[in-house]
Amino acid sequence: MAGLTTLEFEPGIVNHDLKAALDVFSPYLDEKGRVVPYWHHETWHDDNGSSHIKAALLSPFITVPFVNGKITVGPWQNLTLIECDTRDRVRDIVFQVMGE
């Protein structure tokens, strides 16, 4: 489970702030350091239920306009893949460019 977004790709945001914000909605560990039980864990016998919720709050795709052949994001914005899973994964990213 991963999501795409635009954000300022800065270590404080990427490594701490965004994770803390997503953990408010879907924590992986409780205050005692235990994995929070999600119904997903009962169904699939794994520990990544919070990852599915976090990915759902993001988006599996992003639409970014181009003008005169240049991407139109803010000066500090980057297209960013946010990995939400509890273990390492290999991800494929597909770029589709559409014309007028």
PDB file of N, CA and C in Angstrom:
ATOM      1  N   MET A   1       0.832  -1.159   0.000  1.00  0.00           N
ATOM      2  CA  MET A   1       0.000   0.000   0.000  1.00  0.00           C
ATOM      3  C   MET A   1       0.886   1.235   0.000  1.00  0.00           C
ATOM      4  N   ALA A   2       0.651   2.043  -0.987  1.00  0.00           N
ATOM      5  CA  ALA A   2       1.408   3.285  -1.116  1.00  0.00           C
ATOM      6  C   ALA A   2       0.471   4.317  -1.712  1.00  0.00           C
ATOM      7  N   GLY A   3       0.864   5.549  -1.626  1.00  0.00           N
ATOM      8  CA  GLY A   3       0.066   6.622  -2.194  1.00  0.00           C
ATOM      9  C   GLY A   3       0.967   7.662  -2.825  1.00  0.00           C
ATOM     10  N   LEU A   4       0.387   8.456  -3.696  1.00  0.00           N
ATOM     11  CA  LEU A   4       1.115   9.527  -4.363  1.00  0.00           C
ATOM     12  C   LEU A   4       0.581  10.870  -3.916  1.00  0.00           C
ATOM     13  N   THR A   5       1.469  11.829  -3.798  1.00  0.00           N
ATOM     14  CA  THR A   5       1.068  13.175  -3.415  1.00  0.00           C
ATOM     15  C   THR A   5       2.116  14.157  -3.911  1.00  0.00           C
ATOM     16  N   THR A   6       1.831  15.427  -3.745  1.00  0.00           N
ATOM     17  CA  THR A   6       2.853  16.452  -3.941  1.00  0.00           C
ATOM     18  C   THR A   6       3.128  17.051  -2.573  1.00  0.00           C
ATOM     19  N   LEU A   7       4.388  17.287  -2.292  1.00  0.00           N
ATOM     20  CA  LEU A   7       4.755  17.932  -1.034  1.00  0.00           C
ATOM     21  C   LEU A   7       6.181  18.432  -1.119  1.00  0.00           C
ATOM     22  N   GLU A   8       6.549  19.254  -0.157  1.00  0.00           N
ATOM     23  CA  GLU A   8       7.931  19.698  -0.060  1.00  0.00           C
ATOM     24  C   GLU A   8       8.733  18.526   0.487  1.00  0.00           C
ATOM     25  N   PHE A   9       9.601  17.979  -0.344  1.00  0.00           N
ATOM     26  CA  PHE A   9      10.363  16.788   0.042  1.00  0.00           C
ATOM     27  C   PHE A   9      11.526  17.213   0.930  1.00  0.00           C
ATOM     28  N   GLU A  10      11.218  17.388   2.188  1.00  0.00           N
ATOM     29  CA  GLU A  10      12.159  17.875   3.196  1.00  0.00           C
ATOM     30  C   GLU A  10      12.168  16.848   4.319  1.00  0.00           C
ATOM     31  N   PRO A  11      13.335  16.492   4.868  1.00  0.00           N
ATOM     32  CA  PRO A  11      13.420  15.398   5.839  1.00  0.00           C
ATOM     33  C   PRO A  11      12.437  15.478   7.004  1.00  0.00           C
ATOM     34  N   GLY A  12      12.210  16.649   7.561  1.00  0.00           N
ATOM     35  CA  GLY A  12      11.280  16.763   8.684  1.00  0.00           C
ATOM     36  C   GLY A  12       9.865  16.370   8.302  1.00  0.00           C
ATOM     37  N   ILE A  13       9.440  16.782   7.117  1.00  0.00           N
ATOM     38  CA  ILE A  13       8.091  16.443   6.643  1.00  0.00           C
ATOM     39  C   ILE A  13       8.014  14.968   6.281  1.00  0.00           C
ATOM     40  N   VAL A  14       8.966  14.517   5.472  1.00  0.00           N
ATOM     41  CA  VAL A  14       8.918  13.157   4.941  1.00  0.00           C
ATOM     42  C   VAL A  14       9.132  12.106   6.026  1.00  0.00           C
ATOM     43  N   ASN A  15      10.107  12.310   6.888  1.00  0.00           N
ATOM     44  CA  ASN A  15      10.462  11.286   7.876  1.00  0.00           C
ATOM     45  C   ASN A  15       9.687  11.367   9.180  1.00  0.00           C
ATOM     46  N   HIS A  16       9.047  12.503   9.455  1.00  0.00           N
ATOM     47  CA  HIS A  16       8.408  12.654  10.759  1.00  0.00           C
ATOM     48  C   HIS A  16       6.975  13.192  10.677  1.00  0.00           C
ATOM     49  N   ASP A  17       6.808  14.386  10.121  1.00  0.00           N
ATOM     50  CA  ASP A  17       5.514  15.076  10.182  1.00  0.00           C
ATOM     51  C   ASP A  17       4.397  14.324   9.466  1.00  0.00           C
ATOM     52  N   LEU A  18       4.657  13.862   8.250  1.00  0.00           N
ATOM     53  CA  LEU A  18       3.610  13.154   7.509  1.00  0.00           C
ATOM     54  C   LEU A  18       3.255  11.844   8.203  1.00  0.00           C
ATOM     55  N   LYS A  19       4.259  11.113   8.670  1.00  0.00           N
ATOM     56  CA  LYS A  19       3.997   9.865   9.400  1.00  0.00           C
ATOM     57  C   LYS A  19       3.164  10.136  10.651  1.00  0.00           C
ATOM     58  N   ALA A  20       3.519  11.176  11.394  1.00  0.00           N
ATOM     59  CA  ALA A  20       2.771  11.511  12.613  1.00  0.00           C
ATOM     60  C   ALA A  20       1.326  11.861  12.284  1.00  0.00           C
ATOM     61  N   ALA A  21       1.114  12.601  11.204  1.00  0.00           N
ATOM     62  CA  ALA A  21      -0.249  12.972  10.811  1.00  0.00           C
ATOM     63  C   ALA A  21      -1.056  11.741  10.415  1.00  0.00           C
ATOM     64  N   LEU A  22      -0.476  10.843   9.627  1.00  0.00           N
ATOM     65  CA  LEU A  22      -1.194   9.631   9.220  1.00  0.00           C
ATOM     66  C   LEU A  22      -1.426   8.700  10.410  1.00  0.00           C
ATOM     67  N   ASP A  23      -0.488   8.672  11.350  1.00  0.00           N
ATOM     68  CA  ASP A  23      -0.652   7.833  12.546  1.00  0.00           C
ATOM     69  C   ASP A  23      -1.803   8.299  13.431  1.00  0.00           C
ATOM     70  N   VAL A  24      -2.185   9.570  13.350  1.00  0.00           N
ATOM     71  CA  VAL A  24      -3.348  10.059  14.104  1.00  0.00           C
ATOM     72  C   VAL A  24      -4.599   9.321  13.638  1.00  0.00           C
ATOM     73  N   PHE A  25      -4.720   9.136  12.326  1.00  0.00           N
ATOM     74  CA  PHE A  25      -5.908   8.492  11.760  1.00  0.00           C
ATOM     75  C   PHE A  25      -5.833   6.974  11.813  1.00  0.00           C
ATOM     76  N   SER A  26      -4.626   6.429  11.722  1.00  0.00           N
ATOM     77  CA  SER A  26      -4.482   4.983  11.639  1.00  0.00           C
ATOM     78  C   SER A  26      -3.144   4.548  12.244  1.00  0.00           C
ATOM     79  N   PRO A  27      -3.066   4.486  13.575  1.00  0.00           N
ATOM     80  CA  PRO A  27      -1.787   4.132  14.206  1.00  0.00           C
ATOM     81  C   PRO A  27      -1.411   2.672  13.979  1.00  0.00           C
ATOM     82  N   TYR A  28      -0.118   2.427  13.864  1.00  0.00           N
ATOM     83  CA  TYR A  28       0.391   1.063  13.758  1.00  0.00           C
ATOM     84  C   TYR A  28       0.601   0.478  15.156  1.00  0.00           C
ATOM     85  N   LEU A  29       1.177   1.281  16.049  1.00  0.00           N
ATOM     86  CA  LEU A  29       1.427   0.840  17.423  1.00  0.00           C
ATOM     87  C   LEU A  29       0.592   1.655  18.399  1.00  0.00           C
ATOM     88  N   ASP A  30       0.184   1.027  19.501  1.00  0.00           N
ATOM     89  CA  ASP A  30      -0.536   1.767  20.537  1.00  0.00           C
ATOM     90  C   ASP A  30       0.469   2.421  21.487  1.00  0.00           C
ATOM     91  N   GLU A  31      -0.040   3.078  22.521  1.00  0.00           N
ATOM     92  CA  GLU A  31       0.834   3.809  23.444  1.00  0.00           C
ATOM     93  C   GLU A  31       1.778   2.896  24.226  1.00  0.00           C
ATOM     94  N   LYS A  32       1.500   1.590  24.240  1.00  0.00           N
ATOM     95  CA  LYS A  32       2.381   0.638  24.926  1.00  0.00           C
ATOM     96  C   LYS A  32       3.319  -0.083  23.956  1.00  0.00           C
ATOM     97  N   GLY A  33       3.312   0.346  22.682  1.00  0.00           N
ATOM     98  CA  GLY A  33       4.207  -0.247  21.693  1.00  0.00           C
ATOM     99  C   GLY A  33       3.707  -1.538  21.081  1.00  0.00           C
ATOM    100  N   ARG A  34       2.434  -1.849  21.278  1.00  0.00           N
ATOM    101  CA  ARG A  34       1.856  -3.064  20.705  1.00  0.00           C
ATOM    102  C   ARG A  34       1.181  -2.730  19.378  1.00  0.00           C
ATOM    103  N   VAL A  35       1.185  -3.687  18.450  1.00  0.00           N
ATOM    104  CA  VAL A  35       0.506  -3.493  17.171  1.00  0.00           C
ATOM    105  C   VAL A  35      -0.988  -3.345  17.432  1.00  0.00           C
ATOM    106  N   VAL A  36      -1.571  -2.278  16.902  1.00  0.00           N
ATOM    107  CA  VAL A  36      -3.008  -2.038  17.056  1.00  0.00           C
ATOM    108  C   VAL A  36      -3.761  -3.105  16.263  1.00  0.00           C
ATOM    109  N   PRO A  37      -4.757  -3.765  16.861  1.00  0.00           N
ATOM    110  CA  PRO A  37      -5.496  -4.795  16.126  1.00  0.00           C
ATOM    111  C   PRO A  37      -6.505  -4.181  15.153  1.00  0.00           C
ATOM    112  N   TYR A  38      -6.412  -4.562  13.901  1.00  0.00           N
ATOM    113  CA  TYR A  38      -7.382  -4.180  12.873  1.00  0.00           C
ATOM    114  C   TYR A  38      -8.060  -5.456  12.395  1.00  0.00           C
ATOM    115  N   TRP A  39      -9.293  -5.360  11.944  1.00  0.00           N
ATOM    116  CA  TRP A  39     -10.002  -6.536  11.438  1.00  0.00           C
ATOM    117  C   TRP A  39      -9.246  -7.165  10.272  1.00  0.00           C
ATOM    118  N   HIS A  40      -8.551  -6.343   9.511  1.00  0.00           N
ATOM    119  CA  HIS A  40      -7.741  -6.846   8.395  1.00  0.00           C
ATOM    120  C   HIS A  40      -6.759  -7.917   8.870  1.00  0.00           C
ATOM    121  N   HIS A  41      -6.210  -7.754  10.056  1.00  0.00           N
ATOM    122  CA  HIS A  41      -5.248  -8.725  10.592  1.00  0.00           C
ATOM    123  C   HIS A  41      -5.905 -10.087  10.787  1.00  0.00           C
ATOM    124  N   GLU A  42      -7.162 -10.076  11.221  1.00  0.00           N
ATOM    125  CA  GLU A  42      -7.888 -11.335  11.427  1.00  0.00           C
ATOM    126  C   GLU A  42      -8.145 -12.044  10.103  1.00  0.00           C
ATOM    127  N   THR A  43      -8.436 -11.264   9.068  1.00  0.00           N
ATOM    128  CA  THR A  43      -8.749 -11.843   7.759  1.00  0.00           C
ATOM    129  C   THR A  43      -7.512 -12.412   7.082  1.00  0.00           C
ATOM    130  N   TRP A  44      -6.428 -11.640   7.073  1.00  0.00           N
ATOM    131  CA  TRP A  44      -5.245 -12.011   6.294  1.00  0.00           C
ATOM    132  C   TRP A  44      -4.071 -12.474   7.154  1.00  0.00           C
ATOM    133  N   HIS A  45      -4.215 -12.442   8.461  1.00  0.00           N
ATOM    134  CA  HIS A  45      -3.166 -12.915   9.380  1.00  0.00           C
ATOM    135  C   HIS A  45      -1.827 -12.208   9.146  1.00  0.00           C
ATOM    136  N   ASP A  46      -1.904 -10.882   9.013  1.00  0.00           N
ATOM    137  CA  ASP A  46      -0.697 -10.072   8.893  1.00  0.00           C
ATOM    138  C   ASP A  46      -0.823  -8.867   9.819  1.00  0.00           C
ATOM    139  N   ASP A  47       0.048  -7.892   9.670  1.00  0.00           N
ATOM    140  CA  ASP A  47       0.043  -6.767  10.610  1.00  0.00           C
ATOM    141  C   ASP A  47      -0.066  -5.405   9.929  1.00  0.00           C
ATOM    142  N   ASN A  48      -0.552  -5.364   8.688  1.00  0.00           N
ATOM    143  CA  ASN A  48      -0.520  -4.096   7.970  1.00  0.00           C
ATOM    144  C   ASN A  48      -1.891  -3.456   7.740  1.00  0.00           C
ATOM    145  N   GLY A  49      -2.812  -3.680   8.642  1.00  0.00           N
ATOM    146  CA  GLY A  49      -4.130  -3.046   8.517  1.00  0.00           C
ATOM    147  C   GLY A  49      -4.047  -1.532   8.499  1.00  0.00           C
ATOM    148  N   SER A  50      -3.185  -0.968   9.336  1.00  0.00           N
ATOM    149  CA  SER A  50      -3.041   0.490   9.356  1.00  0.00           C
ATOM    150  C   SER A  50      -2.505   1.005   8.026  1.00  0.00           C
ATOM    151  N   SER A  51      -1.702   0.208   7.352  1.00  0.00           N
ATOM    152  CA  SER A  51      -1.144   0.612   6.057  1.00  0.00           C
ATOM    153  C   SER A  51      -2.233   0.811   5.014  1.00  0.00           C
ATOM    154  N   HIS A  52      -3.225  -0.061   5.030  1.00  0.00           N
ATOM    155  CA  HIS A  52      -4.329   0.058   4.073  1.00  0.00           C
ATOM    156  C   HIS A  52      -5.124   1.339   4.319  1.00  0.00           C
ATOM    157  N   ILE A  53      -5.351   1.666   5.574  1.00  0.00           N
ATOM    158  CA  ILE A  53      -6.088   2.891   5.907  1.00  0.00           C
ATOM    159  C   ILE A  53      -5.293   4.114   5.467  1.00  0.00           C
ATOM    160  N   LYS A  54      -4.004   4.144   5.761  1.00  0.00           N
ATOM    161  CA  LYS A  54      -3.157   5.278   5.376  1.00  0.00           C
ATOM    162  C   LYS A  54      -3.132   5.456   3.865  1.00  0.00           C
ATOM    163  N   ALA A  55      -2.975   4.360   3.134  1.00  0.00           N
ATOM    164  CA  ALA A  55      -2.950   4.447   1.672  1.00  0.00           C
ATOM    165  C   ALA A  55      -4.281   4.954   1.130  1.00  0.00           C
ATOM    166  N   ALA A  56      -5.381   4.583   1.779  1.00  0.00           N
ATOM    167  CA  ALA A  56      -6.698   5.056   1.341  1.00  0.00           C
ATOM    168  C   ALA A  56      -6.850   6.560   1.563  1.00  0.00           C
ATOM    169  N   LEU A  57      -6.173   7.107   2.572  1.00  0.00           N
ATOM    170  CA  LEU A  57      -6.220   8.546   2.822  1.00  0.00           C
ATOM    171  C   LEU A  57      -5.396   9.316   1.795  1.00  0.00           C
ATOM    172  N   LEU A  58      -4.430   8.653   1.188  1.00  0.00           N
ATOM    173  CA  LEU A  58      -3.645   9.258   0.121  1.00  0.00           C
ATOM    174  C   LEU A  58      -4.348   8.935  -1.194  1.00  0.00           C
ATOM    175  N   SER A  59      -3.639   8.782  -2.268  1.00  0.00           N
ATOM    176  CA  SER A  59      -4.263   8.456  -3.546  1.00  0.00           C
ATOM    177  C   SER A  59      -3.348   7.518  -4.321  1.00  0.00           C
ATOM    178  N   PRO A  60      -3.922   6.559  -5.062  1.00  0.00           N
ATOM    179  CA  PRO A  60      -3.083   5.677  -5.869  1.00  0.00           C
ATOM    180  C   PRO A  60      -2.637   6.337  -7.175  1.00  0.00           C
ATOM    181  N   PHE A  61      -3.147   7.540  -7.435  1.00  0.00           N
ATOM    182  CA  PHE A  61      -2.759   8.243  -8.660  1.00  0.00           C
ATOM    183  C   PHE A  61      -2.738   9.743  -8.389  1.00  0.00           C
ATOM    184  N   ILE A  62      -2.100  10.469  -9.287  1.00  0.00           N
ATOM    185  CA  ILE A  62      -2.063  11.921  -9.174  1.00  0.00           C
ATOM    186  C   ILE A  62      -2.102  12.496 -10.586  1.00  0.00           C
ATOM    187  N   THR A  63      -2.828  13.561 -10.741  1.00  0.00           N
ATOM    188  CA  THR A  63      -2.903  14.260 -12.019  1.00  0.00           C
ATOM    189  C   THR A  63      -2.189  15.591 -11.868  1.00  0.00           C
ATOM    190  N   VAL A  64      -1.209  15.811 -12.710  1.00  0.00           N
ATOM    191  CA  VAL A  64      -0.431  17.046 -12.657  1.00  0.00           C
ATOM    192  C   VAL A  64      -0.382  17.634 -14.061  1.00  0.00           C
ATOM    193  N   PRO A  65      -0.845  18.864 -14.224  1.00  0.00           N
ATOM    194  CA  PRO A  65      -0.833  19.456 -15.564  1.00  0.00           C
ATOM    195  C   PRO A  65       0.569  19.898 -15.999  1.00  0.00           C
ATOM    196  N   PHE A  66       0.770  19.862 -17.292  1.00  0.00           N
ATOM    197  CA  PHE A  66       1.973  20.397 -17.918  1.00  0.00           C
ATOM    198  C   PHE A  66       1.558  21.575 -18.778  1.00  0.00           C
ATOM    199  N   VAL A  67       2.348  22.623 -18.778  1.00  0.00           N
ATOM    200  CA  VAL A  67       2.112  23.783 -19.630  1.00  0.00           C
ATOM    201  C   VAL A  67       3.397  24.038 -20.409  1.00  0.00           C
ATOM    202  N   ASN A  68       3.264  24.083 -21.730  1.00  0.00           N
ATOM    203  CA  ASN A  68       4.437  24.270 -22.598  1.00  0.00           C
ATOM    204  C   ASN A  68       5.540  23.258 -22.297  1.00  0.00           C
ATOM    205  N   GLY A  69       5.133  22.017 -22.051  1.00  0.00           N
ATOM    206  CA  GLY A  69       6.093  20.943 -21.823  1.00  0.00           C
ATOM    207  C   GLY A  69       6.737  20.920 -20.451  1.00  0.00           C
ATOM    208  N   LYS A  70       6.270  21.776 -19.532  1.00  0.00           N
ATOM    209  CA  LYS A  70       6.854  21.814 -18.190  1.00  0.00           C
ATOM    210  C   LYS A  70       5.795  21.494 -17.145  1.00  0.00           C
ATOM    211  N   ILE A  71       6.208  20.736 -16.142  1.00  0.00           N
ATOM    212  CA  ILE A  71       5.297  20.370 -15.058  1.00  0.00           C
ATOM    213  C   ILE A  71       4.938  21.623 -14.253  1.00  0.00           C
ATOM    214  N   THR A  72       3.688  21.706 -13.826  1.00  0.00           N
ATOM    215  CA  THR A  72       3.222  22.907 -13.116  1.00  0.00           C
ATOM    216  C   THR A  72       2.961  22.598 -11.644  1.00  0.00           C
ATOM    217  N   VAL A  73       4.039  22.475 -10.903  1.00  0.00           N
ATOM    218  CA  VAL A  73       3.947  22.359  -9.447  1.00  0.00           C
ATOM    219  C   VAL A  73       4.691  23.546  -8.856  1.00  0.00           C
ATOM    220  N   GLY A  74       4.437  23.813  -7.587  1.00  0.00           N
ATOM    221  CA  GLY A  74       5.096  24.928  -6.920  1.00  0.00           C
ATOM    222  C   GLY A  74       6.601  24.747  -6.863  1.00  0.00           C
ATOM    223  N   PRO A  75       7.327  25.812  -6.564  1.00  0.00           N
ATOM    224  CA  PRO A  75       8.791  25.741  -6.570  1.00  0.00           C
ATOM    225  C   PRO A  75       9.364  24.748  -5.560  1.00  0.00           C
ATOM    226  N   TRP A  76       8.642  24.436  -4.511  1.00  0.00           N
ATOM    227  CA  TRP A  76       9.144  23.513  -3.486  1.00  0.00           C
ATOM    228  C   TRP A  76       8.437  22.161  -3.537  1.00  0.00           C
ATOM    229  N   GLN A  77       7.524  21.994  -4.472  1.00  0.00           N
ATOM    230  CA  GLN A  77       6.731  20.770  -4.535  1.00  0.00           C
ATOM    231  C   GLN A  77       7.437  19.688  -5.347  1.00  0.00           C
ATOM    232  N   ASN A  78       7.299  18.470  -4.888  1.00  0.00           N
ATOM    233  CA  ASN A  78       7.811  17.295  -5.589  1.00  0.00           C
ATOM    234  C   ASN A  78       6.704  16.259  -5.667  1.00  0.00           C
ATOM    235  N   LEU A  79       6.690  15.484  -6.730  1.00  0.00           N
ATOM    236  CA  LEU A  79       5.808  14.323  -6.792  1.00  0.00           C
ATOM    237  C   LEU A  79       6.454  13.259  -5.916  1.00  0.00           C
ATOM    238  N   THR A  80       5.695  12.716  -4.975  1.00  0.00           N
ATOM    239  CA  THR A  80       6.284  11.851  -3.958  1.00  0.00           C
ATOM    240  C   THR A  80       5.455  10.591  -3.758  1.00  0.00           C
ATOM    241  N   LEU A  81       6.119   9.444  -3.779  1.00  0.00           N
ATOM    242  CA  LEU A  81       5.497   8.171  -3.437  1.00  0.00           C
ATOM    243  C   LEU A  81       5.662   7.977  -1.936  1.00  0.00           C
ATOM    244  N   ILE A  82       4.554   7.761  -1.242  1.00  0.00           N
ATOM    245  CA  ILE A  82       4.574   7.537   0.199  1.00  0.00           C
ATOM    246  C   ILE A  82       4.308   6.053   0.454  1.00  0.00           C
ATOM    247  N   GLU A  83       5.307   5.352   0.951  1.00  0.00           N
ATOM    248  CA  GLU A  83       5.149   3.934   1.271  1.00  0.00           C
ATOM    249  C   GLU A  83       4.484   3.815   2.636  1.00  0.00           C
ATOM    250  N   CYS A  84       3.400   3.064   2.701  1.00  0.00           N
ATOM    251  CA  CYS A  84       2.649   2.919   3.951  1.00  0.00           C
ATOM    252  C   CYS A  84       2.784   1.534   4.571  1.00  0.00           C
ATOM    253  N   ASP A  85       3.336   0.579   3.846  1.00  0.00           N
ATOM    254  CA  ASP A  85       3.359  -0.793   4.339  1.00  0.00           C
ATOM    255  C   ASP A  85       4.318  -0.955   5.513  1.00  0.00           C
ATOM    256  N   THR A  86       4.146  -2.041   6.245  1.00  0.00           N
ATOM    257  CA  THR A  86       4.952  -2.310   7.433  1.00  0.00           C
ATOM    258  C   THR A  86       6.236  -3.065   7.107  1.00  0.00           C
ATOM    259  N   ARG A  87       6.403  -3.452   5.859  1.00  0.00           N
ATOM    260  CA  ARG A  87       7.629  -4.144   5.444  1.00  0.00           C
ATOM    261  C   ARG A  87       8.030  -3.652   4.048  1.00  0.00           C
ATOM    262  N   ASP A  88       9.254  -3.934   3.669  1.00  0.00           N
ATOM    263  CA  ASP A  88       9.756  -3.485   2.374  1.00  0.00           C
ATOM    264  C   ASP A  88       8.953  -4.104   1.237  1.00  0.00           C
ATOM    265  N   ARG A  89       8.717  -3.305   0.219  1.00  0.00           N
ATOM    266  CA  ARG A  89       7.995  -3.750  -0.967  1.00  0.00           C
ATOM    267  C   ARG A  89       8.687  -3.198  -2.205  1.00  0.00           C
ATOM    268  N   VAL A  90       8.503  -3.879  -3.314  1.00  0.00           N
ATOM    269  CA  VAL A  90       8.917  -3.358  -4.613  1.00  0.00           C
ATOM    270  C   VAL A  90       7.670  -2.771  -5.252  1.00  0.00           C
ATOM    271  N   ARG A  91       7.763  -1.537  -5.714  1.00  0.00           N
ATOM    272  CA  ARG A  91       6.614  -0.859  -6.316  1.00  0.00           C
ATOM    273  C   ARG A  91       6.906  -0.544  -7.773  1.00  0.00           C
ATOM    274  N   ASP A  92       5.892  -0.672  -8.613  1.00  0.00           N
ATOM    275  CA  ASP A  92       5.960  -0.222  -9.998  1.00  0.00           C
ATOM    276  C   ASP A  92       5.196   1.080 -10.092  1.00  0.00           C
ATOM    277  N   ILE A  93       5.779   2.045 -10.775  1.00  0.00           N
ATOM    278  CA  ILE A  93       5.117   3.328 -10.981  1.00  0.00           C
ATOM    279  C   ILE A  93       4.895   3.494 -12.474  1.00  0.00           C
ATOM    280  N   VAL A  94       3.674   3.820 -12.857  1.00  0.00           N
ATOM    281  CA  VAL A  94       3.323   4.020 -14.258  1.00  0.00           C
ATOM    282  C   VAL A  94       3.067   5.498 -14.484  1.00  0.00           C
ATOM    283  N   PHE A  95       3.750   6.074 -15.462  1.00  0.00           N
ATOM    284  CA  PHE A  95       3.515   7.460 -15.853  1.00  0.00           C
ATOM    285  C   PHE A  95       2.747   7.452 -17.160  1.00  0.00           C
ATOM    286  N   GLN A  96       1.679   8.205 -17.209  1.00  0.00           N
ATOM    287  CA  GLN A  96       0.902   8.326 -18.436  1.00  0.00           C
ATOM    288  C   GLN A  96       0.797   9.809 -18.766  1.00  0.00           C
ATOM    289  N   VAL A  97       1.269  10.174 -19.944  1.00  0.00           N
ATOM    290  CA  VAL A  97       1.208  11.558 -20.386  1.00  0.00           C
ATOM    291  C   VAL A  97       0.146  11.643 -21.465  1.00  0.00           C
ATOM    292  N   MET A  98      -0.792  12.561 -21.278  1.00  0.00           N
ATOM    293  CA  MET A  98      -1.888  12.726 -22.236  1.00  0.00           C
ATOM    294  C   MET A  98      -1.785  14.106 -22.867  1.00  0.00           C
ATOM    295  N   GLY A  99      -2.043  14.168 -24.152  1.00  0.00           N
ATOM    296  CA  GLY A  99      -1.989  15.447 -24.861  1.00  0.00           C
ATOM    297  C   GLY A  99      -3.367  16.033 -25.068  1.00  0.00           C
ATOM    298  N   GLU A 100      -3.374  17.178 -25.727  1.00  0.00           N
ATOM    299  CA  GLU A 100      -4.652  17.849 -26.005  1.00  0.00           C
ATOM    300  C   GLU A 100      -5.352  17.177 -27.157  1.00  0.00           C
TER     301      GLU A 100
END
